[in-house]
């Protein structure tokens, strides 16, 4: 999906339509040590030794397989007049977003 770099939208701080910058929100990196993760179980001393380890014994490809190909992208609008007006909105489901 293509998005323009600047759009005219309503700013709730200026209370009028202003030119606003369009930016895709960065999600950051997911934590590897969250509850129920395999790495956390490894640190606790689980998932070691021989034999069937239940959900830890799953095939690598099975867990990595991508099921969903699209995501809703969060778009951040910043007002060019006051600068603080950061309005987030969930966009349509797309696999890729390009801001031009
Ligand atoms: Zn504003």
CSV table of C-alpha atoms and ligand atoms in Angstrom, one decimal:
chain,number,residue,atom,x,y,z
A,1,UNK,CA,0.0,0.0,0.0
A,2,UNK,CA,1.3,3.4,-0.9
A,3,UNK,CA,0.9,6.4,1.4
A,4,UNK,CA,1.7,10.1,0.8
A,5,UNK,CA,4.4,11.7,2.9
A,6,UNK,CA,2.2,14.6,4.0
A,7,UNK,CA,-1.6,14.7,4.4
A,8,UNK,CA,-4.1,17.3,5.5
A,9,UNK,CA,-5.9,16.1,8.5
A,10,UNK,CA,-7.8,17.5,11.5
A,11,UNK,CA,-5.5,18.3,14.5
A,12,UNK,CA,-7.2,18.0,17.9
A,13,UNK,CA,-4.6,20.4,19.5
A,14,UNK,CA,-4.9,23.2,16.8
A,15,UNK,CA,-8.6,22.4,16.3
A,16,UNK,CA,-8.4,22.8,12.6
A,17,UNK,CA,-7.1,21.0,9.5
A,18,UNK,CA,-3.3,21.1,9.2
A,19,UNK,CA,-0.6,19.5,7.2
A,20,UNK,CA,0.7,16.4,9.0
A,21,UNK,CA,3.6,14.1,8.4
A,22,UNK,CA,2.9,10.4,7.9
A,23,UNK,CA,5.2,7.8,9.6
A,24,UNK,CA,5.0,4.1,10.1
A,25,UNK,CA,5.3,3.2,13.8
A,26,UNK,CA,8.3,1.0,14.6
A,27,UNK,CA,7.4,-2.0,16.7
A,28,UNK,CA,10.9,-2.6,18.2
A,29,UNK,CA,12.3,-6.0,18.8
A,30,UNK,CA,10.3,-8.7,20.6
A,31,UNK,CA,11.6,-9.9,23.9
A,32,UNK,CA,13.1,-13.4,23.8
A,33,UNK,CA,12.7,-14.0,27.5
A,34,UNK,CA,9.0,-13.6,27.8
A,35,UNK,CA,6.7,-16.0,29.7
A,36,UNK,CA,6.4,-19.4,28.0
A,37,UNK,CA,9.3,-19.0,25.6
A,38,UNK,CA,11.7,-21.8,24.8
A,39,UNK,CA,14.7,-19.7,25.8
A,40,UNK,CA,13.3,-19.0,29.2
A,41,UNK,CA,12.6,-22.7,29.7
A,42,UNK,CA,16.2,-23.5,28.7
A,43,UNK,CA,17.5,-21.2,31.4
A,44,UNK,CA,15.4,-23.0,34.0
A,45,UNK,CA,17.0,-26.2,33.0
A,46,UNK,CA,14.1,-27.7,31.0
A,47,UNK,CA,14.2,-28.9,27.4
A,48,UNK,CA,17.4,-30.9,28.0
A,49,UNK,CA,18.4,-34.6,27.7
A,50,UNK,CA,16.9,-37.3,25.5
A,51,UNK,CA,13.4,-38.4,24.8
A,52,UNK,CA,10.2,-36.6,23.8
A,53,UNK,CA,9.9,-33.1,25.4
A,54,UNK,CA,6.4,-32.4,24.4
A,55,UNK,CA,6.0,-28.9,22.9
A,56,UNK,CA,9.8,-28.4,22.9
A,57,UNK,CA,10.3,-31.3,20.6
A,58,UNK,CA,8.4,-29.7,17.7
A,59,UNK,CA,10.0,-29.6,14.3
A,60,UNK,CA,11.8,-26.3,13.6
A,61,UNK,CA,10.0,-25.7,10.3
A,62,UNK,CA,6.6,-26.3,11.8
A,63,UNK,CA,7.1,-23.5,14.4
A,64,UNK,CA,8.6,-21.1,12.0
A,65,UNK,CA,6.0,-21.4,9.3
A,66,UNK,CA,4.2,-18.2,8.6
A,67,UNK,CA,0.5,-18.4,8.8
A,68,UNK,CA,-0.6,-14.8,8.3
A,69,UNK,CA,0.9,-12.8,5.4
A,70,UNK,CA,-0.6,-9.4,6.2
A,71,UNK,CA,-0.7,-7.2,9.3
A,72,UNK,CA,-2.5,-4.0,10.2
A,73,UNK,CA,0.1,-1.2,10.2
A,74,UNK,CA,0.0,1.5,12.8
A,75,UNK,CA,0.5,4.9,11.2
A,76,UNK,CA,1.6,8.0,13.2
A,77,UNK,CA,0.5,11.4,12.1
A,78,UNK,CA,2.6,14.4,13.4
A,79,UNK,CA,1.2,17.9,13.1
A,80,UNK,CA,3.6,20.4,11.3
A,81,UNK,CA,2.1,23.4,13.1
A,82,UNK,CA,2.2,22.4,16.8
A,83,UNK,CA,4.5,19.4,16.3
A,84,UNK,CA,3.1,17.5,19.2
A,85,UNK,CA,-0.1,16.2,17.7
A,86,UNK,CA,0.7,12.5,17.4
A,87,UNK,CA,-2.3,10.6,16.3
A,88,UNK,CA,-2.1,6.9,15.8
A,89,UNK,CA,-4.4,5.0,13.6
A,90,UNK,CA,-4.6,1.4,12.6
A,91,UNK,CA,-4.5,1.1,8.8
A,92,UNK,CA,-5.8,-1.5,6.4
A,93,UNK,CA,-4.4,-5.0,6.3
A,94,UNK,CA,-1.3,-5.0,4.0
A,95,UNK,CA,1.8,-7.0,3.7
A,96,UNK,CA,4.0,-3.9,3.0
A,97,UNK,CA,3.6,-0.1,3.4
A,98,UNK,CA,5.6,2.4,1.4
A,99,UNK,CA,5.6,6.1,2.3
A,100,UNK,CA,6.5,8.3,-0.7
B,1,LIG,ZN1,-1.5,20.8,15.6
